[in-house]
Amino acid sequence: MDSKTLYAKAQTLMPGGVNSPLRACRYVNAEPVFIDRAKGARMWDVEGREYIDYVLSWGPMILGHQDPAVSEAAHRAVDHGSSFGAPCYGEIALAEEISKLIPSMEMMRMVSSGTEATMSALRLARGYTGRSKLIKFIGNYHGHNDAFLAAAGSAAATVPGTPGVPEEIVRHTLLAQYNDLDAVRAHFEASGDEIACVIVEPMAGNMGLVLPVDGFLQGLRDLCTEYGALLIFDEVITGFRLAPGGAQERFGITPDLTTLGKIIGGGFPVGCYGGSREIMGHMAPVGGVFQAGTLSGNPVAMAAGLATLKRLQECDYAALEARSLALARELTAIMESKGQSVYLATMASAFTMYFSDRPVTNMIESGKSDSGAYAAYWQQMLAQGIYLAPAGFECAFTSFAHTDEDFEKTLEAARKVRF
Ligand SMILES: *Cc1c(COP(=O)(O)O)cnc(C)c1O
């Protein structure tokens, strides 16, 4: 069956035909293609068309699809049984590896998604401090837990970002624009003894890629320490992408709690949160903060995650960063030669090319980029076999499996785009 037929059928069974909204491709005025298989940096749809993949399952597949070591580890684990609901060796092996790479995570808890990781970290921060409020940044995404689904008419007024979230819940969510340290300081000065935590994407990746300005993360660290609040780095994207030790290694700032997901599962559903022994000691069954999971520490996911982290330590991050930067710069030059204004934001193996004539440091500026131009670019790239995120406010990701030939084909396709 072709994608069109499958999409029609899917829409009778799932809202919008999808299990996660962005996949429906509405932001780019298109319909999704249905993927049949993927290997390395390539994917093939149900009609056999080949794509070079810059979505990489929204981040996890940093080694490319079907990395042989990861696939082998997962197959071996399946042969031992796919779930026990009891402790297993794989959990220790993965936790030990994570702790070695991210030393601030002395202890951790495995869960099954990034959403679960941030939701649980928030509960722990509240349980640990005995406070209810949190500060989050507009345009940062921390999964779909109620407390994080708040948008603002202004930075002062907190309103639910979606029907179904009670106002009483997001009342505890204080908002600030990304990179606005003064707004964070004002929240602390107004209600410092009620704030349990600040949660932040240390490099924002869900409003397009937005870098923290100099002093922003250090400022958050200092304010949290001063007011006794916990600093949570949501490293679900940045973990093992910005560096083997994540954003905290790259920027040299140590949070109190870290949340992980995406890459640590090697393509399987895994999330994780952790921090010091002292703070993690407040989790049940040692402490009073409750959190549990039937499939937590799943042996297949643990094996795939461990194999991924081991492989990544043999990978040359600096080389991939240099190649990604060259690709992104050349794409930008091509778009500019067609009369488009482009602002390029990039770090490590991620970049966003904003169709905008001004720098992007927060959600307001990200929102001003030209979504029509992105849709035109996206549709014509897809038609030429280049698979990009179906929304302009996402990152393009590269993997260790992308070859120079993949990048050259991508540039060739970009040269043919018309606006
Ligand atoms: C993807 C993402 C999440 C949510 O992870 P899921 O596995 O989709 O629940 C949380 N935080 C950040 C920064 C993310 O990019």
mmCIF file of C-alpha atoms and ligand atoms in Angstrom, residues 113-115 118 141-143 201 206 234 236-237 262, ligand 1:
data_model
loop_
_atom_site.group_PDB
_atom_site.id
_atom_site.type_symbol
_atom_site.label_atom_id
_atom_site.label_comp_id
_atom_site.label_asym_id
_atom_site.label_seq_id
_atom_site.Cartn_x
_atom_site.Cartn_y
_atom_site.Cartn_z
ATOM 1 C CA SER A 113 10.326 8.059 28.160
ATOM 2 C CA GLY A 114 11.633 11.584 28.446
ATOM 3 C CA THR A 115 8.203 12.702 29.627
ATOM 4 C CA THR A 118 11.045 15.153 33.641
ATOM 5 C CA TYR A 141 9.684 21.381 25.851
ATOM 6 C CA HIS A 142 9.896 18.885 28.683
ATOM 7 C CA GLY A 143 7.396 16.268 27.526
ATOM 8 C CA GLU A 201 17.014 22.760 28.159
ATOM 9 C CA ASN A 206 12.279 22.452 20.641
ATOM 10 C CA ASP A 234 16.649 18.517 30.737
ATOM 11 C CA VAL A 236 16.831 14.536 26.735
ATOM 12 C CA ILE A 237 18.204 16.020 23.488
ATOM 13 C CA LYS A 262 16.296 9.645 23.316
HETATM 14 C C1 LIG B 1 11.735 14.766 23.441
HETATM 15 C C2 LIG B 1 11.907 15.572 24.670
HETATM 16 C C3 LIG B 1 11.253 15.247 25.871
HETATM 17 C C4 LIG B 1 10.189 14.178 25.942
HETATM 18 O O1 LIG B 1 10.669 12.902 25.681
HETATM 19 P P1 LIG B 1 9.634 11.757 25.198
HETATM 20 O O2 LIG B 1 10.474 10.530 25.174
HETATM 21 O O3 LIG B 1 9.118 12.195 23.871
HETATM 22 O O4 LIG B 1 8.568 11.702 26.224
HETATM 23 C C5 LIG B 1 11.579 15.938 27.010
HETATM 24 N N1 LIG B 1 12.501 16.919 26.985
HETATM 25 C C6 LIG B 1 13.141 17.272 25.857
HETATM 26 C C7 LIG B 1 14.181 18.340 25.905
HETATM 27 C C8 LIG B 1 12.846 16.632 24.657
HETATM 28 O O5 LIG B 1 13.444 17.026 23.525
#
